[in-house]
CSV table of C-alpha atoms in Angstrom, one decimal:
chain,number,residue,atom,x,y,z
A,1,UNK,CA,-13.5,-25.9,-14.9
A,2,UNK,CA,-12.5,-22.2,-15.3
A,3,UNK,CA,-13.1,-21.6,-11.6
A,4,UNK,CA,-10.8,-24.5,-10.7
A,5,UNK,CA,-8.1,-23.1,-13.0
A,6,UNK,CA,-8.4,-19.7,-11.3
A,7,UNK,CA,-8.2,-21.2,-7.8
A,8,UNK,CA,-5.2,-23.3,-8.8
A,9,UNK,CA,-3.5,-20.2,-10.4
A,10,UNK,CA,-4.1,-18.0,-7.3
A,11,UNK,CA,-3.1,-20.8,-5.0
A,12,UNK,CA,0.1,-21.4,-6.9
A,13,UNK,CA,1.2,-17.8,-7.0
A,14,UNK,CA,0.5,-17.3,-3.3
A,15,UNK,CA,2.2,-20.5,-2.3
A,16,UNK,CA,5.4,-19.7,-4.3
A,17,UNK,CA,5.4,-16.1,-2.9
A,18,UNK,CA,5.1,-17.6,0.6
A,19,UNK,CA,8.0,-19.9,-0.1
A,20,UNK,CA,10.2,-17.0,-1.0
A,21,UNK,CA,10.3,-17.4,-4.8
A,22,UNK,CA,10.6,-14.1,-6.6
A,23,UNK,CA,7.4,-13.0,-8.4
A,24,UNK,CA,9.6,-11.6,-11.2
A,25,UNK,CA,10.1,-15.2,-12.2
A,26,UNK,CA,6.9,-16.9,-10.9
A,27,UNK,CA,4.2,-14.4,-12.0
A,28,UNK,CA,4.9,-14.6,-15.8
A,29,UNK,CA,5.2,-18.4,-15.6
A,30,UNK,CA,2.0,-18.9,-13.7
A,31,UNK,CA,0.2,-16.3,-15.9
A,32,UNK,CA,1.3,-18.2,-19.0
A,33,UNK,CA,0.2,-21.6,-17.6
A,34,UNK,CA,-3.2,-20.0,-16.6
A,35,UNK,CA,-3.7,-18.8,-20.1
A,36,UNK,CA,-2.7,-22.1,-21.5
A,37,UNK,CA,-5.1,-24.1,-19.3
A,38,UNK,CA,-8.0,-21.6,-20.0
A,39,UNK,CA,-7.6,-21.0,-23.8
A,40,UNK,CA,-5.4,-23.8,-24.9
A,41,UNK,CA,-2.9,-23.4,-27.8
A,42,UNK,CA,-4.9,-20.9,-29.8
A,43,UNK,CA,-3.8,-17.9,-31.7
A,44,UNK,CA,-4.5,-15.6,-28.9
A,45,UNK,CA,-2.2,-17.2,-26.3
A,46,UNK,CA,1.0,-15.4,-26.9
A,47,UNK,CA,-0.9,-12.2,-27.8
A,48,UNK,CA,-2.6,-12.2,-24.4
A,49,UNK,CA,0.7,-13.0,-22.7
A,50,UNK,CA,3.1,-10.6,-24.4
A,51,UNK,CA,0.5,-7.8,-24.7
A,52,UNK,CA,-1.9,-8.0,-21.8
A,53,UNK,CA,0.7,-9.2,-19.2
A,54,UNK,CA,3.4,-6.9,-20.4
A,55,UNK,CA,1.0,-3.9,-20.7
A,56,UNK,CA,0.2,-4.4,-17.0
A,57,UNK,CA,3.9,-4.8,-16.1
A,58,UNK,CA,5.1,-1.8,-18.1
A,59,UNK,CA,2.1,0.3,-17.0
A,60,UNK,CA,3.1,-0.1,-13.4
A,61,UNK,CA,6.8,0.8,-14.2
A,62,UNK,CA,5.6,3.8,-16.1
A,63,UNK,CA,3.4,5.0,-13.3
A,64,UNK,CA,5.5,4.2,-10.3
A,65,UNK,CA,9.2,4.1,-11.2
A,66,UNK,CA,9.7,7.8,-10.2
A,67,UNK,CA,8.0,7.1,-6.8
A,68,UNK,CA,10.2,4.0,-6.2
A,69,UNK,CA,13.3,5.8,-7.3
A,70,UNK,CA,12.9,9.0,-5.4
A,71,UNK,CA,11.5,7.2,-2.4
A,72,UNK,CA,14.5,4.9,-2.2
A,73,UNK,CA,17.0,7.7,-2.6
A,74,UNK,CA,15.2,9.8,0.1
A,75,UNK,CA,15.2,6.8,2.5
A,76,UNK,CA,19.0,6.2,1.9
A,77,UNK,CA,19.8,9.9,2.5
A,78,UNK,CA,17.7,9.9,5.7
A,79,UNK,CA,19.8,7.0,6.9
A,80,UNK,CA,23.2,8.3,5.8
A,81,UNK,CA,22.7,11.8,7.3
A,82,UNK,CA,21.5,10.4,10.6
A,83,UNK,CA,18.1,12.0,10.3
A,84,UNK,CA,16.3,8.7,10.7
A,85,UNK,CA,18.4,8.0,13.8
A,86,UNK,CA,17.5,11.3,15.3
A,87,UNK,CA,13.8,10.8,14.7
A,88,UNK,CA,13.9,7.3,16.1
A,89,UNK,CA,15.6,8.3,19.3
A,90,UNK,CA,13.3,11.3,19.8
A,91,UNK,CA,10.3,9.0,19.4
A,92,UNK,CA,11.9,6.6,21.9
A,93,UNK,CA,12.3,9.4,24.4
A,94,UNK,CA,8.7,10.5,23.9
A,95,UNK,CA,7.1,7.0,23.9
A,96,UNK,CA,9.8,4.9,25.6
A,97,UNK,CA,11.5,2.0,23.9
A,98,UNK,CA,8.7,-0.5,24.6
A,99,UNK,CA,6.4,1.6,22.5
A,100,UNK,CA,8.4,1.2,19.3
A,101,UNK,CA,5.4,-0.5,17.6
A,102,UNK,CA,3.2,2.4,18.4
A,103,UNK,CA,5.8,4.8,17.1
A,104,UNK,CA,6.1,3.1,13.7
A,105,UNK,CA,2.4,2.7,13.3
A,106,UNK,CA,1.8,6.4,14.0
A,107,UNK,CA,4.7,7.4,11.7
A,108,UNK,CA,3.2,5.3,8.9
A,109,UNK,CA,-0.2,6.7,9.5
A,110,UNK,CA,1.1,10.3,9.5
A,111,UNK,CA,2.9,9.8,6.2
A,112,UNK,CA,0.0,8.1,4.4
A,113,UNK,CA,-2.5,10.6,5.7
A,114,UNK,CA,-0.2,13.3,4.4
A,115,UNK,CA,-0.5,11.7,0.9
A,116,UNK,CA,2.7,9.8,0.7
A,117,UNK,CA,2.4,6.7,-1.5
A,118,UNK,CA,2.2,3.3,0.3
A,119,UNK,CA,5.3,2.1,-1.6
A,120,UNK,CA,7.2,5.2,-0.6
A,121,UNK,CA,6.3,4.9,3.1
A,122,UNK,CA,8.0,1.5,3.3
A,123,UNK,CA,11.2,3.1,2.0
A,124,UNK,CA,11.0,6.1,4.3
A,125,UNK,CA,10.2,4.0,7.4
A,126,UNK,CA,13.0,1.5,6.8
A,127,UNK,CA,15.8,3.2,8.6
A,128,UNK,CA,13.5,4.5,11.3
A,129,UNK,CA,11.7,1.2,12.0
A,130,UNK,CA,14.9,-0.8,12.1
A,131,UNK,CA,16.5,1.5,14.6
A,132,UNK,CA,13.4,1.7,16.8
A,133,UNK,CA,12.9,-2.1,16.9
A,134,UNK,CA,16.6,-2.7,17.4
A,135,UNK,CA,16.6,-0.2,20.3
A,136,UNK,CA,13.6,-1.9,21.9
A,137,UNK,CA,14.9,-5.4,21.0
A,138,UNK,CA,11.6,-6.3,19.3
A,139,UNK,CA,11.9,-9.0,16.5
A,140,UNK,CA,12.5,-7.4,13.2
A,141,UNK,CA,10.0,-9.9,11.6
A,142,UNK,CA,7.2,-7.8,13.2
A,143,UNK,CA,8.2,-4.6,11.3
A,144,UNK,CA,6.3,-5.4,8.1
A,145,UNK,CA,3.1,-6.1,10.0
A,146,UNK,CA,3.5,-2.9,12.0
A,147,UNK,CA,4.0,-0.9,8.8
A,148,UNK,CA,1.0,-2.6,7.3
A,149,UNK,CA,-1.2,-1.5,10.2
A,150,UNK,CA,0.0,2.1,9.9
A,151,UNK,CA,0.0,2.5,6.1
A,152,UNK,CA,-2.1,-0.2,4.5
A,153,UNK,CA,-5.3,0.0,6.6
A,154,UNK,CA,-7.2,2.8,8.3
A,155,UNK,CA,-5.3,5.7,6.7
A,156,UNK,CA,-5.7,4.1,3.3
A,157,UNK,CA,-9.4,3.4,3.4
A,158,UNK,CA,-11.2,4.6,6.5
A,159,UNK,CA,-10.0,7.9,7.9
A,160,UNK,CA,-12.0,10.8,6.5
A,161,UNK,CA,-10.0,13.1,4.3
A,162,UNK,CA,-7.2,10.7,3.5
A,163,UNK,CA,-5.8,11.5,0.0
A,164,UNK,CA,-4.8,7.9,-0.7
A,165,UNK,CA,-6.1,6.7,-4.1
A,166,UNK,CA,-8.4,4.1,-2.4
A,167,UNK,CA,-10.4,7.0,-0.9
A,168,UNK,CA,-10.3,9.0,-4.1
A,169,UNK,CA,-11.5,6.4,-6.6
A,170,UNK,CA,-15.1,6.3,-5.2
A,171,UNK,CA,-15.5,10.0,-5.6
A,172,UNK,CA,-15.8,9.7,-9.4
A,173,UNK,CA,-18.6,7.2,-9.2
A,174,UNK,CA,-20.6,8.5,-6.3
A,175,UNK,CA,-20.0,12.3,-6.7
A,176,UNK,CA,-18.7,12.5,-3.1
A,177,UNK,CA,-15.5,13.9,-1.5
A,178,UNK,CA,-12.8,12.3,0.6
A,179,UNK,CA,-14.7,13.1,3.8
A,180,UNK,CA,-17.6,10.9,2.9
A,181,UNK,CA,-19.5,9.3,5.9
A,182,UNK,CA,-17.0,10.7,8.5
A,183,UNK,CA,-18.7,9.0,11.4
A,184,UNK,CA,-18.4,5.5,9.9
A,185,UNK,CA,-14.9,6.3,8.8
A,186,UNK,CA,-13.7,7.4,12.3
A,187,UNK,CA,-15.4,4.4,13.9
A,188,UNK,CA,-13.7,2.0,11.5
A,189,UNK,CA,-10.3,3.7,11.9
A,190,UNK,CA,-10.5,3.4,15.7
A,191,UNK,CA,-11.4,-0.3,15.6
A,192,UNK,CA,-8.7,-1.2,13.1
A,193,UNK,CA,-6.1,0.8,15.0
A,194,UNK,CA,-7.1,-0.6,18.4
A,195,UNK,CA,-7.3,-4.2,17.3
A,196,UNK,CA,-4.1,-4.0,15.3
A,197,UNK,CA,-2.2,-2.6,18.3
A,198,UNK,CA,-3.6,-5.3,20.5
A,199,UNK,CA,-2.4,-8.0,18.1
A,200,UNK,CA,1.1,-6.5,17.6
A,201,UNK,CA,1.8,-5.9,21.2
A,202,UNK,CA,0.7,-9.4,22.0
A,203,UNK,CA,3.1,-10.8,19.5
A,204,UNK,CA,5.9,-8.7,20.9
A,205,UNK,CA,5.1,-9.9,24.4
A,206,UNK,CA,5.2,-13.5,23.3
A,207,UNK,CA,8.6,-13.0,21.7
A,208,UNK,CA,9.9,-11.5,24.8
A,209,UNK,CA,8.8,-14.4,26.9
A,210,UNK,CA,10.9,-16.8,24.8
A,211,UNK,CA,13.9,-14.4,24.7
A,212,UNK,CA,13.5,-13.6,21.0
A,213,UNK,CA,15.2,-10.3,20.3
A,214,UNK,CA,15.6,-8.1,17.2
A,215,UNK,CA,17.6,-10.7,15.2
A,216,UNK,CA,20.6,-8.8,14.1
A,217,UNK,CA,21.6,-11.8,11.9
A,218,UNK,CA,18.7,-11.0,9.6
A,219,UNK,CA,20.4,-8.0,8.1
A,220,UNK,CA,23.5,-5.9,7.9
A,221,UNK,CA,23.9,-3.5,10.8
A,222,UNK,CA,22.3,-0.1,10.2
A,223,UNK,CA,24.9,2.6,10.3
A,224,UNK,CA,24.7,4.7,13.5
A,225,UNK,CA,26.1,8.2,13.1
A,226,UNK,CA,28.7,9.4,15.6
A,227,UNK,CA,26.8,12.7,16.1
A,228,UNK,CA,23.0,12.8,16.2
A,229,UNK,CA,21.5,15.7,14.2
A,230,UNK,CA,18.9,18.0,15.7
A,231,UNK,CA,15.4,16.5,15.7
A,232,UNK,CA,14.0,19.7,14.0
A,233,UNK,CA,16.6,19.4,11.3
A,234,UNK,CA,15.8,15.7,10.9
A,235,UNK,CA,12.0,16.4,10.7
A,236,UNK,CA,12.4,19.1,8.1
A,237,UNK,CA,12.4,16.8,5.0
A,238,UNK,CA,9.3,15.0,6.2
A,239,UNK,CA,7.5,18.3,6.9
A,240,UNK,CA,8.5,19.4,3.4
A,241,UNK,CA,7.0,16.3,1.8
A,242,UNK,CA,3.8,16.7,3.8
A,243,UNK,CA,3.4,20.5,3.2
A,244,UNK,CA,4.6,20.4,-0.5
A,245,UNK,CA,2.3,17.6,-1.3
A,246,UNK,CA,-0.6,19.4,0.3
A,247,UNK,CA,0.2,22.6,-1.6
A,248,UNK,CA,0.5,21.0,-5.0
A,249,UNK,CA,-2.4,18.6,-4.7
A,250,UNK,CA,-4.9,21.1,-3.0
A,251,UNK,CA,-3.8,24.6,-3.9
A,252,UNK,CA,-1.8,24.4,-7.2
A,253,UNK,CA,-3.0,21.7,-9.6
A,254,UNK,CA,-6.7,22.1,-9.0
A,255,UNK,CA,-6.5,25.7,-10.2
A,256,UNK,CA,-4.4,25.3,-13.4
A,257,UNK,CA,-5.6,24.5,-16.9
A,258,UNK,CA,-4.9,20.9,-17.7
A,259,UNK,CA,-6.5,20.8,-21.2
A,260,UNK,CA,-3.0,20.4,-22.7
A,261,UNK,CA,-3.1,16.8,-21.5
A,262,UNK,CA,-5.8,15.9,-23.9
A,263,UNK,CA,-3.2,15.1,-26.5
A,264,UNK,CA,-1.7,12.5,-24.1
A,265,UNK,CA,-5.2,10.9,-23.6
A,266,UNK,CA,-5.2,11.7,-19.9
A,267,UNK,CA,-6.5,14.4,-17.5
A,268,UNK,CA,-4.8,16.5,-14.9
A,269,UNK,CA,-7.0,15.0,-12.2
A,270,UNK,CA,-5.7,11.5,-12.9
A,271,UNK,CA,-2.0,12.7,-12.9
A,272,UNK,CA,-1.7,15.5,-10.4
A,273,UNK,CA,-1.8,13.3,-7.3
A,274,UNK,CA,1.3,11.4,-8.4
A,275,UNK,CA,3.0,14.5,-9.7
A,276,UNK,CA,2.5,16.2,-6.3
A,277,UNK,CA,4.2,13.4,-4.4
A,278,UNK,CA,7.1,13.1,-6.8
A,279,UNK,CA,7.8,16.8,-6.7
A,280,UNK,CA,7.5,16.8,-2.9
A,281,UNK,CA,10.0,14.0,-2.5
A,282,UNK,CA,12.4,15.6,-4.9
A,283,UNK,CA,12.2,18.9,-3.0
A,284,UNK,CA,12.9,17.0,0.2
A,285,UNK,CA,15.9,15.3,-1.4
A,286,UNK,CA,17.3,18.6,-2.5
A,287,UNK,CA,16.8,20.1,0.9
A,288,UNK,CA,18.8,17.2,2.5
A,289,UNK,CA,21.6,17.7,0.1
A,290,UNK,CA,21.7,21.5,0.7
A,291,UNK,CA,21.7,21.0,4.5
A,292,UNK,CA,24.5,18.5,4.2
A,293,UNK,CA,26.9,20.1,1.6
A,294,UNK,CA,30.3,18.6,2.2
A,295,UNK,CA,29.1,16.3,5.0
A,296,UNK,CA,28.2,13.4,2.8
A,297,UNK,CA,31.6,12.3,1.6
A,298,UNK,CA,30.5,9.3,-0.5
A,299,UNK,CA,27.5,11.0,-2.2
A,300,UNK,CA,27.9,9.1,-5.4
A,301,UNK,CA,27.8,5.7,-3.8
A,302,UNK,CA,24.9,6.7,-1.5
A,303,UNK,CA,22.9,7.8,-4.6
A,304,UNK,CA,23.9,4.6,-6.4
A,305,UNK,CA,22.8,2.5,-3.5
A,306,UNK,CA,19.5,4.3,-3.3
A,307,UNK,CA,18.9,3.6,-7.0
A,308,UNK,CA,19.7,-0.1,-6.6
A,309,UNK,CA,17.4,-0.3,-3.7
A,310,UNK,CA,14.5,0.6,-5.9
A,311,UNK,CA,14.9,-2.0,-8.6
A,312,UNK,CA,13.9,-5.3,-7.0
A,313,UNK,CA,10.8,-4.0,-5.2
A,314,UNK,CA,9.7,-2.2,-8.4
A,315,UNK,CA,10.1,-5.3,-10.6
A,316,UNK,CA,8.5,-7.6,-8.1
A,317,UNK,CA,5.4,-5.3,-7.9
A,318,UNK,CA,5.3,-4.9,-11.7
A,319,UNK,CA,5.3,-8.6,-12.2
A,320,UNK,CA,2.3,-9.1,-9.9
A,321,UNK,CA,0.4,-6.3,-11.6
A,322,UNK,CA,1.0,-8.0,-14.9
A,323,UNK,CA,-0.4,-11.2,-13.4
A,324,UNK,CA,-3.5,-9.3,-12.3
A,325,UNK,CA,-4.0,-8.0,-15.8
A,326,UNK,CA,-4.2,-11.6,-17.1
A,327,UNK,CA,-6.7,-12.6,-14.4
A,328,UNK,CA,-9.0,-9.8,-15.5
A,329,UNK,CA,-9.2,-11.2,-19.0
A,330,UNK,CA,-10.4,-14.7,-17.9
A,331,UNK,CA,-14.1,-15.5,-18.7
A,332,UNK,CA,-14.6,-16.6,-15.1
A,333,UNK,CA,-13.7,-13.1,-13.8
A,334,UNK,CA,-16.9,-11.6,-15.2
A,335,UNK,CA,-19.0,-14.5,-14.0
A,336,UNK,CA,-17.7,-14.0,-10.4
A,337,UNK,CA,-18.7,-10.4,-10.5
A,338,UNK,CA,-22.3,-11.3,-11.6
A,339,UNK,CA,-22.6,-14.0,-9.0
A,340,UNK,CA,-21.6,-11.7,-6.2
A,341,UNK,CA,-24.1,-9.1,-7.3
A,342,UNK,CA,-26.9,-11.6,-7.0
A,343,UNK,CA,-26.1,-12.6,-3.4
A,344,UNK,CA,-28.1,-10.0,-1.7
A,345,UNK,CA,-30.6,-7.2,-2.5
A,346,UNK,CA,-28.8,-5.0,-0.1
A,347,UNK,CA,-26.2,-2.9,-2.0
A,348,UNK,CA,-24.1,-2.4,1.1
A,349,UNK,CA,-23.5,-6.2,1.3
A,350,UNK,CA,-23.0,-6.8,-2.4
A,351,UNK,CA,-20.7,-3.8,-2.7
A,352,UNK,CA,-18.5,-5.0,0.2
A,353,UNK,CA,-18.3,-8.5,-1.1
A,354,UNK,CA,-17.6,-7.6,-4.7
A,355,UNK,CA,-15.0,-5.0,-4.0
A,356,UNK,CA,-13.1,-7.3,-1.5
A,357,UNK,CA,-13.1,-10.3,-3.8
A,358,UNK,CA,-12.1,-8.5,-6.9
A,359,UNK,CA,-9.3,-6.8,-5.0
A,360,UNK,CA,-8.2,-10.2,-3.9
A,361,UNK,CA,-8.2,-11.6,-7.4
A,362,UNK,CA,-6.3,-8.7,-8.8
A,363,UNK,CA,-4.0,-8.3,-5.7
A,364,UNK,CA,-4.6,-4.6,-5.8
A,365,UNK,CA,-6.9,-2.4,-3.7
A,366,UNK,CA,-7.0,0.4,-6.2
A,367,UNK,CA,-7.2,-1.9,-9.2
A,368,UNK,CA,-9.9,-4.1,-7.8
A,369,UNK,CA,-11.9,-1.0,-6.6
A,370,UNK,CA,-11.7,0.6,-10.0
A,371,UNK,CA,-12.8,-2.5,-11.8
A,372,UNK,CA,-15.7,-3.1,-9.5
A,373,UNK,CA,-17.1,0.4,-9.4
A,374,UNK,CA,-16.6,0.9,-13.1
A,375,UNK,CA,-18.8,-2.1,-13.7
A,376,UNK,CA,-21.3,-1.9,-10.8
A,377,UNK,CA,-21.5,1.6,-9.3
A,378,UNK,CA,-24.6,2.5,-11.3
A,379,UNK,CA,-26.3,-0.7,-10.1
A,380,UNK,CA,-25.3,0.0,-6.5
A,381,UNK,CA,-26.8,3.5,-6.7
A,382,UNK,CA,-30.0,2.2,-8.3
A,383,UNK,CA,-30.3,-0.5,-5.5
A,384,UNK,CA,-29.7,2.1,-2.8
A,385,UNK,CA,-32.3,4.7,-3.8
A,386,UNK,CA,-35.4,2.9,-2.6
A,387,UNK,CA,-33.6,2.0,0.7
A,388,UNK,CA,-32.5,5.6,1.4
A,389,UNK,CA,-28.8,4.6,1.4
A,390,UNK,CA,-26.6,7.7,0.7
A,391,UNK,CA,-23.8,7.8,-1.9
A,392,UNK,CA,-21.5,8.8,0.9
A,393,UNK,CA,-22.1,5.5,2.7
A,394,UNK,CA,-21.5,3.6,-0.5
A,395,UNK,CA,-18.3,5.5,-0.9
A,396,UNK,CA,-17.0,4.6,2.5
A,397,UNK,CA,-18.0,1.0,2.3
A,398,UNK,CA,-16.3,0.6,-1.0
A,399,UNK,CA,-13.1,2.2,0.3
A,400,UNK,CA,-13.2,0.1,3.4
A,401,UNK,CA,-13.8,-3.1,1.5
A,402,UNK,CA,-10.8,-2.5,-0.8
A,403,UNK,CA,-8.5,-2.8,2.1
A,404,UNK,CA,-8.9,-6.5,2.9
A,405,UNK,CA,-8.1,-9.4,0.5
A,406,UNK,CA,-5.9,-7.0,-1.5
A,407,UNK,CA,-3.0,-7.7,0.8
A,408,UNK,CA,-2.8,-11.5,0.1
A,409,UNK,CA,0.8,-12.9,-0.3
A,410,UNK,CA,0.9,-11.8,-4.0
A,411,UNK,CA,0.1,-8.1,-3.4
A,412,UNK,CA,2.7,-5.7,-4.7
A,413,UNK,CA,2.9,-3.6,-1.5
A,414,UNK,CA,3.4,-6.7,0.6
A,415,UNK,CA,6.2,-8.0,-1.7
A,416,UNK,CA,7.8,-4.5,-1.8
A,417,UNK,CA,7.8,-4.1,2.0
A,418,UNK,CA,9.3,-7.6,2.6
A,419,UNK,CA,11.9,-7.0,-0.1
A,420,UNK,CA,12.9,-3.6,1.4
A,421,UNK,CA,13.4,-5.2,4.9
A,422,UNK,CA,15.1,-8.3,3.5
A,423,UNK,CA,12.5,-10.6,5.0
A,424,UNK,CA,10.5,-13.5,3.5
A,425,UNK,CA,6.8,-14.3,3.6
A,426,UNK,CA,7.6,-17.2,5.9
A,427,UNK,CA,9.2,-14.9,8.4
A,428,UNK,CA,6.7,-12.0,8.4
A,429,UNK,CA,3.6,-12.5,6.3
A,430,UNK,CA,1.5,-13.9,9.2
A,431,UNK,CA,1.6,-10.5,10.9
A,432,UNK,CA,0.8,-8.7,7.7
A,433,UNK,CA,-2.1,-11.0,7.2
A,434,UNK,CA,-3.6,-10.3,10.7
A,435,UNK,CA,-3.1,-6.5,10.6
A,436,UNK,CA,-4.1,-5.8,7.0
A,437,UNK,CA,-6.4,-8.7,6.1
A,438,UNK,CA,-8.1,-10.3,9.1
A,439,UNK,CA,-8.6,-7.1,11.1
A,440,UNK,CA,-9.8,-4.8,8.3
A,441,UNK,CA,-12.2,-7.5,6.9
A,442,UNK,CA,-13.6,-8.1,10.4
A,443,UNK,CA,-14.1,-4.3,11.0
A,444,UNK,CA,-15.7,-3.9,7.5
A,445,UNK,CA,-18.0,-6.8,8.3
A,446,UNK,CA,-19.0,-5.2,11.6
A,447,UNK,CA,-19.7,-1.9,9.8
A,448,UNK,CA,-21.7,-3.6,7.1
A,449,UNK,CA,-23.8,-5.5,9.7
A,450,UNK,CA,-24.3,-2.2,11.6
A,451,UNK,CA,-25.4,-0.2,8.6
A,452,UNK,CA,-27.5,-3.1,7.2
A,453,UNK,CA,-29.6,-3.1,10.3
A,454,UNK,CA,-30.4,0.6,9.7
A,455,UNK,CA,-31.2,0.2,6.0
A,456,UNK,CA,-33.3,-3.0,5.9
C-alpha cells in the first residue's frame, strides 16, 4: 500500500509540474496528502509537515539564496552592459550561427567545470543563449535542453576533476579525489556529449523543416545595445569567476584553519565550495560596476530586477526540496533501498541502481547521492573487495548514476531553468528529458555493462 501511495505522490507532483502548476503551491499540498495517506490523522502529521517539510524548504533557502541572488544580478548586469551580446556575437563569428547549440553547450560546460553552481549557470547563460538562438532562428524551447546537456550531465558527474558537488560527495566515502577513474570518466563524457549533440541538432533540423523559428512571442525582446563592447572586456567577469573560484577553493580555504566553525556545527570543507562561488560572483559584479561607472543610468532598477528574477526560481526549488524531505521519511523509502541492494551481488550494478532511483525519489542528484552512500557505501566497499573493484571505480559509477533520474519534472534545477526562460514543462521538458535523463542513463548503463564484464 505504501508503495502505491509513493507512486501516486510522485506521479501527481510530476504531472502537475508538467502541466505548468507552480511547485510553490503543489509541493506542500502533495506532501501533506502523502503524509495523510501514509500515517493518517495521527499526532505526528503536522509535526512532519511543518518541521520536516519546512526544514528542507528553509535549508535550501539558507544554503542557496546567496547563489540565486548574486547569480541573477550578475546575469542582469551582463545583459544590461551588452557583455552577453558581445560574447554571443563573438561565438557566432567563431562557430557560425547554425552552431548556436554547440556554443551554448560548450559555454555551460566551461562554467560548470569551472565550479559555477548549476543554478547560477542558467542565470548566466540566459542572455547569451537567447541572443544566440535568436540570431540563429532556432526555437527558444530547445534552450533548456541545451543548457541541461552542457551543465547537468557530463561536467556534473563524468568529467575527471570537475568540482561539482556530485563529483565531490563520493570522495568522503571512498577516500578518492575528483579525478577518480579518469578513463571511464572521459569515455562517459564523450558519449554523453556526442549523443546529446546529435539529438539537439536533429531537433533543430526538424524545426527548420516546418519553418519553426525562435518564437519571439514567447518572451519580451532582449535589449540589444547600440554599441557592442569589446569581447575581452565582456569575458573579463567570467574569467574572474573561474579564476577566483579556483583560487579560493584550491589555494586559499584548504590552507586556513576552520576549527572556528565547530561552534556552528559544520566544517570548512562543507562550506568553502559555496563560499568560493559566492565570493567569485560578487567580485565579478563589482568588476562590472567599476568598468561601467556612469554608463548604467538606471542602476537601481537593474539591481532591483535582478533581485526579483531570483525569487520565483528560488522558491520553486525550495518547495521541491521540502517535498523530497518528506519522501525520505516514508517507511517505504528504506524498503526500496534494501530491495535494490539485494538485486545483484555485483556492487557496480547495485550502486548504479540505488543511486539513480534514490536521486529520482528525492529529485536531487546531490541529495540522493548523499543519502545512498551514507547508508550503503561501506556495503559497496565490502562487496567490491573480493572482486578487485577499486574505490575509484565505485566513485565514478556513483557520480555518473546521480545524473539520471534526478532531472525528472519535479527537479529543482529543471524548474529553475524553465522559470528563468519563461517556458513551461509542456514546451521544453521533452528535450531536457532526452539530454539529461535518457542519454546519461543509457551511457551509465553501457559503462556498468562494460565494467561488469571485467569484474565478474
